[in-house]
Coordinates of C-alpha atoms in Angstrom, one line a residue:
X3 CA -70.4 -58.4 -25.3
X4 CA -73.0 -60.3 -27.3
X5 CA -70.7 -60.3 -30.4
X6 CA -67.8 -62.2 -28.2
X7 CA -69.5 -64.3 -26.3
X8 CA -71.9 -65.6 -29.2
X9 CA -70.4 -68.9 -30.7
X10 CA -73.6 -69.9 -32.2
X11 CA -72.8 -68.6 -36.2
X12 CA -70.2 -71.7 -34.6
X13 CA -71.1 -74.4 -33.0
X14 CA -74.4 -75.2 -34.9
X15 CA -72.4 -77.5 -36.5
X16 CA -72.5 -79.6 -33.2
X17 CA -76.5 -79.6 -33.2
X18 CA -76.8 -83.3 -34.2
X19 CA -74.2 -84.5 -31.3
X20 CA -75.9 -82.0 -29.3
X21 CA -79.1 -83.3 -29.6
X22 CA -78.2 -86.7 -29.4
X23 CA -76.2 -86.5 -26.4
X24 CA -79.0 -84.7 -24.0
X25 CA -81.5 -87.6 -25.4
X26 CA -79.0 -89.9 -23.9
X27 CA -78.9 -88.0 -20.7
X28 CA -82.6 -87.9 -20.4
X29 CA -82.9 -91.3 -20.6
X30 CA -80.4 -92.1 -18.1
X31 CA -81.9 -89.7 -15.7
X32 CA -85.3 -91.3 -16.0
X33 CA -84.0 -94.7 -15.2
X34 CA -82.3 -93.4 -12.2
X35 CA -85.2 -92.2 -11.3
X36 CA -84.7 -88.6 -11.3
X37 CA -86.7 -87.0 -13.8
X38 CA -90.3 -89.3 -14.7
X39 CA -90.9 -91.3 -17.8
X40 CA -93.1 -89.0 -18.7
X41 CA -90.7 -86.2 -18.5
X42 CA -88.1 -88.2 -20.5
X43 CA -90.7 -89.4 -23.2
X44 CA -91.6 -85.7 -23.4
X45 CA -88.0 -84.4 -24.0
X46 CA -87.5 -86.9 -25.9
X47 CA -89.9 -86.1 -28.4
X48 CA -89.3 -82.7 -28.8
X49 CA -85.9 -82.9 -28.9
X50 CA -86.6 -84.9 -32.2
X51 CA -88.7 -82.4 -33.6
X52 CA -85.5 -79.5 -32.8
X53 CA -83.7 -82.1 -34.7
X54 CA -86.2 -82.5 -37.2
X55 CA -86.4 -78.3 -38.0
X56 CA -82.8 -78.0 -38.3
X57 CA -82.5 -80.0 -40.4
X58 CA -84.8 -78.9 -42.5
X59 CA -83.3 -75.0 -42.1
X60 CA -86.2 -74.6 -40.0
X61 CA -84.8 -73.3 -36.9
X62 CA -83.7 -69.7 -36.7
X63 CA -80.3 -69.6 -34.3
X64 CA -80.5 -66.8 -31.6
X65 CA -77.2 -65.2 -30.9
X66 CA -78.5 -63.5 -27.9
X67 CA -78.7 -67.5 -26.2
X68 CA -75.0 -68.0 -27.0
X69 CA -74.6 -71.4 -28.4
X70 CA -75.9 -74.1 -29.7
X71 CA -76.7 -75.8 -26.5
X72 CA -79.1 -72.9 -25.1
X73 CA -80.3 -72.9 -28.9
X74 CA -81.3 -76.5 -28.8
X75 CA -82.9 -75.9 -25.4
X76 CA -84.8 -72.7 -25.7
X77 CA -86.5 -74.4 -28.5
X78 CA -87.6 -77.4 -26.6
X79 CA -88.9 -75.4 -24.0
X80 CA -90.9 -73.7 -26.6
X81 CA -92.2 -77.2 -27.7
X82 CA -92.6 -79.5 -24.8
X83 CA -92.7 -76.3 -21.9
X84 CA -92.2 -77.6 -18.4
X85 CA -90.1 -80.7 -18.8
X86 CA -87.7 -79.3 -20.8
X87 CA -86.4 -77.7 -17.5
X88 CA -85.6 -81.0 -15.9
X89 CA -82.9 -81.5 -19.3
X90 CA -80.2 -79.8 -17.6
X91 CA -80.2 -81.7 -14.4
X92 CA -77.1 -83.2 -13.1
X93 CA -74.8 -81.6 -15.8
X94 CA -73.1 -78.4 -17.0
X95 CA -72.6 -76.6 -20.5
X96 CA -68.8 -77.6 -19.5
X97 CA -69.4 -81.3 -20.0
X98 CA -72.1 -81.1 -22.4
X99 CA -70.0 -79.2 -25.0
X100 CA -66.8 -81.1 -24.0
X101 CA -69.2 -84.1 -24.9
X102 CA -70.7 -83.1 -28.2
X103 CA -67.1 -81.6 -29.1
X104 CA -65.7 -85.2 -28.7
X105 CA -68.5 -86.8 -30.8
X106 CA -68.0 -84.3 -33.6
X107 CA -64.3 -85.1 -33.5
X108 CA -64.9 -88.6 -33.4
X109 CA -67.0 -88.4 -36.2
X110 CA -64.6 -86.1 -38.5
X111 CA -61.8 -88.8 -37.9
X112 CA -64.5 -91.3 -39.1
X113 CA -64.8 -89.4 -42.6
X114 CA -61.1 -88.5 -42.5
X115 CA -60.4 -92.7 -42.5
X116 CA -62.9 -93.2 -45.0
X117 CA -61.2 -90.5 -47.3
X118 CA -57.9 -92.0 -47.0
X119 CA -59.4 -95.3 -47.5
X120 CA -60.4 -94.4 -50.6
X121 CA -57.1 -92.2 -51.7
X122 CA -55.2 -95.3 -51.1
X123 CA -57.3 -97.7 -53.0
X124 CA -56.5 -95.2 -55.7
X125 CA -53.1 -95.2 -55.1
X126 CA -52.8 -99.0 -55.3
X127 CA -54.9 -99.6 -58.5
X128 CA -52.2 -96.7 -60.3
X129 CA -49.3 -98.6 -58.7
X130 CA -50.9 -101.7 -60.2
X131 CA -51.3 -100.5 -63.7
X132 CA -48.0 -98.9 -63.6
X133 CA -45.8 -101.5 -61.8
X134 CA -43.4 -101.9 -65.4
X135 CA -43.3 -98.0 -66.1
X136 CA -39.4 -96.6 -65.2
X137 CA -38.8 -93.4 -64.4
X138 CA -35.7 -91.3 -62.5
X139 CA -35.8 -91.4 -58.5
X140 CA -34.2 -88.5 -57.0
X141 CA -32.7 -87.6 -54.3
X142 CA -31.9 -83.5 -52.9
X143 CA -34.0 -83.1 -56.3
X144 CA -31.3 -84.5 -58.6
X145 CA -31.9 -87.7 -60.6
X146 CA -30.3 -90.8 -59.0
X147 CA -31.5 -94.2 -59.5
X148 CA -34.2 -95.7 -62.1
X149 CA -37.3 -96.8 -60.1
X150 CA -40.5 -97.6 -60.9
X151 CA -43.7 -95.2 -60.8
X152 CA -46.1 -98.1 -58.9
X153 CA -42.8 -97.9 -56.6
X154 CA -43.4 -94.5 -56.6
X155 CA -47.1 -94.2 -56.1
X156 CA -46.4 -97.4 -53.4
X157 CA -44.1 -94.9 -51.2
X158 CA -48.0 -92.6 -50.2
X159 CA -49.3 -96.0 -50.0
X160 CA -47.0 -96.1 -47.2
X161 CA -47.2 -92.7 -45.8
X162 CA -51.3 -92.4 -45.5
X163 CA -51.6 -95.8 -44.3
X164 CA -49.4 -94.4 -41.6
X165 CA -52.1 -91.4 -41.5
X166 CA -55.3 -93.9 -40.9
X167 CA -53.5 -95.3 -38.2
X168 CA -52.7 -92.3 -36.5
X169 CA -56.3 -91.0 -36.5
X170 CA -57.3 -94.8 -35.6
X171 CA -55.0 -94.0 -32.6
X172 CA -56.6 -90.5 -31.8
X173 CA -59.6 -92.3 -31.8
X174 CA -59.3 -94.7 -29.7
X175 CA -58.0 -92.3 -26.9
X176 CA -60.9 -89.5 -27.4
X177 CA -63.4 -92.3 -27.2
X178 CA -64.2 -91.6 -23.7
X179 CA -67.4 -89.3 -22.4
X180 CA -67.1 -86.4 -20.5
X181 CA -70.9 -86.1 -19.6
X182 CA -72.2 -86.1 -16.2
X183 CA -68.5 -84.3 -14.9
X184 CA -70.9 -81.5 -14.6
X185 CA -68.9 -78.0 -14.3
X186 CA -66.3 -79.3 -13.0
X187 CA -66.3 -81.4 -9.8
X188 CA -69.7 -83.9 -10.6
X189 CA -72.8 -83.7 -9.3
X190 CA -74.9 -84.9 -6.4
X191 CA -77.2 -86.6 -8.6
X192 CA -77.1 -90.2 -8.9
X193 CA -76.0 -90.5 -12.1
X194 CA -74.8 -93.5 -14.5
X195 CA -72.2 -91.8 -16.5
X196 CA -71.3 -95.7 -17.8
X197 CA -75.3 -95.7 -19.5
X198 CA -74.3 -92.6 -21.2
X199 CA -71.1 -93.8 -22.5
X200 CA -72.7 -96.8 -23.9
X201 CA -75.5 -95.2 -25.3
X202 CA -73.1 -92.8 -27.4
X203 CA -71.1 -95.3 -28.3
X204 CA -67.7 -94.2 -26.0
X205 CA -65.3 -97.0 -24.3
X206 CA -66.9 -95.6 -20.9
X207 CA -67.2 -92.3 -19.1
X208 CA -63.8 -89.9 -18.3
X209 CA -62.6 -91.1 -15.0
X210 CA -61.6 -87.0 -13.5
X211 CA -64.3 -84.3 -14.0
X212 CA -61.9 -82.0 -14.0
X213 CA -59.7 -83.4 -16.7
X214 CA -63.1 -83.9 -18.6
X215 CA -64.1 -80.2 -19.3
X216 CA -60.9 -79.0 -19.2
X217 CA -58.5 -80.5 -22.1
X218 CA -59.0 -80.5 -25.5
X219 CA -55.7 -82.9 -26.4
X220 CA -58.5 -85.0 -28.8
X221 CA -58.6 -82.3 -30.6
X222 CA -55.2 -81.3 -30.8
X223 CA -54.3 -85.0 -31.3
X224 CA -56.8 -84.3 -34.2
X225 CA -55.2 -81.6 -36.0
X226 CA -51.8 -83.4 -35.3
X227 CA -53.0 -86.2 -37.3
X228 CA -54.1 -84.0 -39.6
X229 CA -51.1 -81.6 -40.1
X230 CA -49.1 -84.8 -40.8
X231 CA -51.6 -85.9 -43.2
X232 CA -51.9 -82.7 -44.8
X233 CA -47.7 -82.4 -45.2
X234 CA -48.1 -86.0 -47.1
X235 CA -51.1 -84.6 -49.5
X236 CA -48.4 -81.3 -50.0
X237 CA -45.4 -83.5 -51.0
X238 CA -47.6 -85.1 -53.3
X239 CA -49.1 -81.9 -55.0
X240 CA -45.5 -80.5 -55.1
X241 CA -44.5 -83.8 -57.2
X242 CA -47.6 -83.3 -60.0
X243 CA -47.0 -80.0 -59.9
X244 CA -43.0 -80.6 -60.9
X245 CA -44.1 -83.7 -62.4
X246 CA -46.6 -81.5 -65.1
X247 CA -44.2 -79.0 -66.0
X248 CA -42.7 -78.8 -69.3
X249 CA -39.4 -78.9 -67.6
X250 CA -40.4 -82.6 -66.7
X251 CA -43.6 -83.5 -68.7
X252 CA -44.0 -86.8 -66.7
X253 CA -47.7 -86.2 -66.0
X254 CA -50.8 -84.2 -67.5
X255 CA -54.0 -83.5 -66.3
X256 CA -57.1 -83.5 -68.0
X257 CA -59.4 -80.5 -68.5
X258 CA -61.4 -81.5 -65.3
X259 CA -58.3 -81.1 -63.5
X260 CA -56.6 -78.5 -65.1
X261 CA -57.3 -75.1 -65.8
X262 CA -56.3 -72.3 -68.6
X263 CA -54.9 -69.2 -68.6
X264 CA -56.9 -66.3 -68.7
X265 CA -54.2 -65.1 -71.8
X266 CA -51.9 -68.1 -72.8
X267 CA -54.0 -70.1 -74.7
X268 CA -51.4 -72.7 -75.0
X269 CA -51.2 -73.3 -71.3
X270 CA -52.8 -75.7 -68.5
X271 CA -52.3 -75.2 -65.0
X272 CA -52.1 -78.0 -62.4
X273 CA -54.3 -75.6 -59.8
X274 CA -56.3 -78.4 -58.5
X275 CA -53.0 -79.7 -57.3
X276 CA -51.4 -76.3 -56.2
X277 CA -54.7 -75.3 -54.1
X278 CA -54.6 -78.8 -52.3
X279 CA -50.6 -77.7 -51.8
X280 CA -51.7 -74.8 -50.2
X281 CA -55.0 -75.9 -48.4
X282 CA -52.4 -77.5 -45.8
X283 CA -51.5 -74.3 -44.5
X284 CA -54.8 -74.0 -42.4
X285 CA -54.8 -77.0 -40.8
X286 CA -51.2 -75.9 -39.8
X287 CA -52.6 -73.0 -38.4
X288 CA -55.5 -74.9 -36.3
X289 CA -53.0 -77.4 -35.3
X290 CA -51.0 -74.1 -33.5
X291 CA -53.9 -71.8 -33.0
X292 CA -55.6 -74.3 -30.5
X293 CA -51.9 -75.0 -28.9
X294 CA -51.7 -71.8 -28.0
X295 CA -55.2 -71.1 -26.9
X296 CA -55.0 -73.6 -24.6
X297 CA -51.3 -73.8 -23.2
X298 CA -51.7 -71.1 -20.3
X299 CA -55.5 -72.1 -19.2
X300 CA -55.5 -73.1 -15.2
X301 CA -57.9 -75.9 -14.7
X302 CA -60.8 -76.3 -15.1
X303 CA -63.2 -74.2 -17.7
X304 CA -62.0 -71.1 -19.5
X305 CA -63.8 -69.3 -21.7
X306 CA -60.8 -69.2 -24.1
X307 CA -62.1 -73.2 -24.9
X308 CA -64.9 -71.4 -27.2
X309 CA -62.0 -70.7 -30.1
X310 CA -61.2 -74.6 -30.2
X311 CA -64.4 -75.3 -32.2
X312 CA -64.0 -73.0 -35.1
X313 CA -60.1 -74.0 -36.2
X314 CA -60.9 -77.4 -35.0
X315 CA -63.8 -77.4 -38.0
X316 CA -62.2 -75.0 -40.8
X317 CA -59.1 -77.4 -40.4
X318 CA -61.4 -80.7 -40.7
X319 CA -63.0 -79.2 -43.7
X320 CA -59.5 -79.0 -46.0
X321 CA -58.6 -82.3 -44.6
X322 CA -61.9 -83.8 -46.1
X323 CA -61.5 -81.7 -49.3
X324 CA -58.1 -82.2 -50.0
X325 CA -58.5 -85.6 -49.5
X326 CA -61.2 -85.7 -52.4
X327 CA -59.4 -83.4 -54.8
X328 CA -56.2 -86.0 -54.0
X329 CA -58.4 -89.0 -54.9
X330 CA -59.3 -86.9 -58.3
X331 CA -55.9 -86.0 -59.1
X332 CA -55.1 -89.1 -58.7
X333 CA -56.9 -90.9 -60.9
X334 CA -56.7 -88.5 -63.6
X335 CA -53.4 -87.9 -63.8
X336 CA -51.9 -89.1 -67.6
X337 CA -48.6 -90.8 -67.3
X338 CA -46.1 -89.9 -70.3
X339 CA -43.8 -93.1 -70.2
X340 CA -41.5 -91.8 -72.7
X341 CA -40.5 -88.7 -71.2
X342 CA -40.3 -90.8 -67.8
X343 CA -38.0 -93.2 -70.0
X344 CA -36.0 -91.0 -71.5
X345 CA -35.1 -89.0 -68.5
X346 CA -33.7 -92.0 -66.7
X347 CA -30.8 -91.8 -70.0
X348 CA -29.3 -88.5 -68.3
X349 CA -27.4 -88.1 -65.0
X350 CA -25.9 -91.9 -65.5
X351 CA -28.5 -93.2 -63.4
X352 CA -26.9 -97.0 -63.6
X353 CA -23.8 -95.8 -62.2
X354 CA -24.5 -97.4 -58.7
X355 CA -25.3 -100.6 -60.1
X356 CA -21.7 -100.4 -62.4
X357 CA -19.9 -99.9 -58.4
X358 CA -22.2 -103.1 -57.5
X359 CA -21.0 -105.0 -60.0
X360 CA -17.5 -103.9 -59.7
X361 CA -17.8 -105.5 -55.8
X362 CA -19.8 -108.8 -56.8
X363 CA -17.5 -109.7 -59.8
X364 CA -14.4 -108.2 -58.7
X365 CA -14.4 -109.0 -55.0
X366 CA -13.4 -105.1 -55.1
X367 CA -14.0 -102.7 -51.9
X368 CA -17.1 -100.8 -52.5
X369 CA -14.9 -97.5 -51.7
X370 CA -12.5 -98.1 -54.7
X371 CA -15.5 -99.5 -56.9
X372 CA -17.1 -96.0 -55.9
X373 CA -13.8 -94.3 -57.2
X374 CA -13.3 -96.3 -60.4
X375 CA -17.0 -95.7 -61.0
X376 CA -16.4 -92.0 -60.7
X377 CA -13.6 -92.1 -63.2
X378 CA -16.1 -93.8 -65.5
X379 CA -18.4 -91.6 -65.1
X380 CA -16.0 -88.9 -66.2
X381 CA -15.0 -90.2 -69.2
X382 CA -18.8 -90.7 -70.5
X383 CA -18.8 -87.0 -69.6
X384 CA -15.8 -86.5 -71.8
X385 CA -17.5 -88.7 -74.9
X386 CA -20.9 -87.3 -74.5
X387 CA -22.3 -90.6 -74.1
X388 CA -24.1 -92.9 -71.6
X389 CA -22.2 -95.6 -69.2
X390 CA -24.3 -98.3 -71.4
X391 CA -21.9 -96.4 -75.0
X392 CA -18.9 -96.9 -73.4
X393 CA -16.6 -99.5 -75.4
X394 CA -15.3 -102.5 -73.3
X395 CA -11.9 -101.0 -74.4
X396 CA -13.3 -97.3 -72.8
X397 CA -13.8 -99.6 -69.4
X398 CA -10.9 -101.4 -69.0
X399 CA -8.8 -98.1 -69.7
X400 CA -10.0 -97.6 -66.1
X401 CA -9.8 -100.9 -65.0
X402 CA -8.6 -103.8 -67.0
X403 CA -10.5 -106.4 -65.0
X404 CA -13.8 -105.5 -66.4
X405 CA -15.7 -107.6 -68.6
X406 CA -17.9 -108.0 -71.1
X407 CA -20.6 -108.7 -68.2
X408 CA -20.7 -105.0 -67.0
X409 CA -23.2 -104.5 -69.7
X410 CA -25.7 -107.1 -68.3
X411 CA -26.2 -104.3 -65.2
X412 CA -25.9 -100.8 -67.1
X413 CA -29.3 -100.5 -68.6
X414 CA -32.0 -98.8 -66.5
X415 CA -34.7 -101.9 -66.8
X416 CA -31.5 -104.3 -65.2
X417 CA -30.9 -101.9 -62.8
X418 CA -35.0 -102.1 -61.7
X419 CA -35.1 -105.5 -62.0
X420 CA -32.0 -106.3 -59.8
X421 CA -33.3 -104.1 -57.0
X422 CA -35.1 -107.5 -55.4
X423 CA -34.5 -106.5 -51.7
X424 CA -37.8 -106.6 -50.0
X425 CA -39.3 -103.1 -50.0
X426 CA -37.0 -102.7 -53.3
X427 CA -38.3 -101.2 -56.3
X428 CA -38.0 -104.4 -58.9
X429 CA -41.6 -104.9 -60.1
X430 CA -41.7 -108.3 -59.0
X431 CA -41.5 -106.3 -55.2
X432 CA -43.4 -104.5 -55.9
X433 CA -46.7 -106.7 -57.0
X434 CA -45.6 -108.5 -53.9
X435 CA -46.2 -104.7 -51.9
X436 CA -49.5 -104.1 -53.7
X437 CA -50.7 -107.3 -52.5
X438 CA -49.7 -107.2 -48.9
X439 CA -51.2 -103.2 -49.6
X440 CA -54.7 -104.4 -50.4
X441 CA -55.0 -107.5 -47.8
X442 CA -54.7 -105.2 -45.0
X443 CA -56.9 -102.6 -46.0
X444 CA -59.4 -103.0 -44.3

């Protein structure tokens, strides 16, 4: 029994917010006048020196008092005696670890912002430095328009700005405090659940008690946030990963983030960038782990709740360290322009921008530019050459009212340069979306 019901090994990672949040509530029950001054100043006290020995590894955790919250307790009582019975007045382990769970989370999103702060100032000072450097987009894998790699880089600019907002949004709605619900239907006690709040820095108290010890959709809204933030860092791993194959050889790592082989001495492995691709998997798995836990739970308190913690924290920790390693691949990765360069001369990659001009010059449908492009595209097949060799004479065997003009579009820096629509991948669009990137990170 002692081994299932123990979550201390656990939740110790709580013991700041716990500590913090039962100072709260003794002060608030001192100015409502019931518990003394002197009891308050007392707890007080030695709940600073609890806070003080675990943090300096002091404190040996007991897993025959369960948690962290009998933990915390048992050692005040040990320090202060008496008083430190009075602590638990007018609330419940149910809201107090409902409370402290909240602060944790609220604190993890906190770090998680900051981390994606910092992976997108990355992000924009690449895109910056690389804002003239062409390479192939793709599209089901297969090259199909030029673009540009700050383009590129700009699209997860994009995407985890999207993140911080999402977590900014989880935030907001978690920011409430559960303490004083008590178990489950408040207390007697003349409480002021609004001190509280204020004095943990919530929006205000939860306005049901039993919604307050009974969900856990902050965290869940947690690991949702973080699930689709942990799918963006994938996509990106899977690129350098592609990206530093030989096959491709648009990227290399350096030795610090790179590693040999343990018998092929010519090779380097991206594995920082394949273990951040598989890291994701966990927080997956905490993101459906919890949802299960807690989807056939009556109201209020189960004791099921004790499994949120642990996914809730392995899942935080591979969000924070994937977001590092990100940063770090990031800015280590080398760019190798020419091999970008030259890949964007296979696949006709200026073809669309042939079928554009076709429509602007000709006034032709964009269905029968589509087709004459195809044609075209055939016969470079046929000569082994790019759309850019082809003879005037080669063109107008398609179509005679092609001119000399076509070759204005067919080379892979026109066809950046032309692609001016806002969002569009034209450097010039690009500087504009770095700019408009950095103002409004904030």
């Amino acid at each position: 029994m002692e081994a299932i019901n123990a979550s201390i090994d656990v939740d110790q990672r709580m013991a700041s917010q716990d500590i913090r949040g039962s100072r709260a509530h003794a002060r608030m029950l001192a100015q409502q006048g019931i518990i003394t001054d002197a009891d308050a100043e007392t707890i007080d006290a030695g709940l600073g020196k609890v806070a003080e020995e675990i943090q300096h590894g002091l404190l040996t955790f007991r897993r025959e008092l369960e948690d962290i919250h009998m933990n915390v307790e048992a050692r005040l009582r040990e320090i202060v005696g008496e008083p430190a019975g009075r602590l638990h007045t007018g609330r419940s382990r149910n809201d107090q670890v409902a409370t402290d769970f909240r602060l944790w989370v609220r604190d993890s999103a906190d770090r998680v912002d900051a981390g994606l702060k910092t992976l997108i100032t990355a992000l924009l000072n690449r895109a910056e430095a690389e804002v003239e450097t062409i390479l192939p987009g793709f599209t089901h894998l297969q090259p199909a328009q030029p673009v540009t790699l700050g383009h590129h880089l700009m699209a997860y600019v994009e995407m985890f700005s999207r993140d911080r907002s999402r977590f900014a949004d989880a935030r907001a709605r978690l920011n409430e405090s559960p303490l004083g619900a008590a178990a489950l239907a408040g207390t007697p006690y003349p409480l002021d659940r609004e001190m509280t709040a204020k004095a943990l820095d919530f929006d205000g108290p939860t306005r049901n008690s039993l919604d307050s010890v009974s969900s856990r959709d902050f965290a869940l809204e947690y690991l949702a946030a973080s699930s689709i933030l942990a799918m963006h860092l994938s996509r990106m791993a899977e690129e350098m990963v592609i990206w530093s194959s030989a096959s491709f050889s648009f990227i290399s790592f350096t030795d610090a983030w790179s590693t040999g082989s343990s018998i092929m001495p010519q090779k380097r492995n991206p594995d920082a960038a394949e273990l951040l691709r598989a890291k994701i998997g966990r927080i997956f798995g905490a993101f459906t782990s919890l949802l299960l836990t807690m989807k056939g739970l009556p109201l209020a308190y189960s004791k099921d709740m004790q499994e949120d913690k642990e996914v809730t924290f392995l899942a935080a920790d591979a969000v924070e360290l994937s977001l590092a390693a990100a940063v770090g691949l990031v800015e280590d990765f080398q760019p190798n322009r020419d091999a970008m360069r030259a890949a964007c001369l296979k696949g006709h990659l200026t073809a669309t921008d042939l079928a554009d001009w076709l429509v602007r010059s000709l006034n032709m449908p964009f269905r029968e530019a589509h087709h004459v492009t195809g044609t075209l595209v055939a016969l470079a097949d046929d000569k082994a050459c790019r759309l850019d060799e082809l003879s005037l004479e080669d063109l107008q065997s398609v179509h005679g009212a092609i001119t000399q003009g076509v070759f204005d579009v067919l080379s892979i820096e026109a066809s950046v340069a032309s692609r001016q629509s806002f969002g569009g991948t034209a450097p010039v669009r690009v500087r504009e979306a770095i700019s408009a990137a950095k103002d409004r990170l904030t």
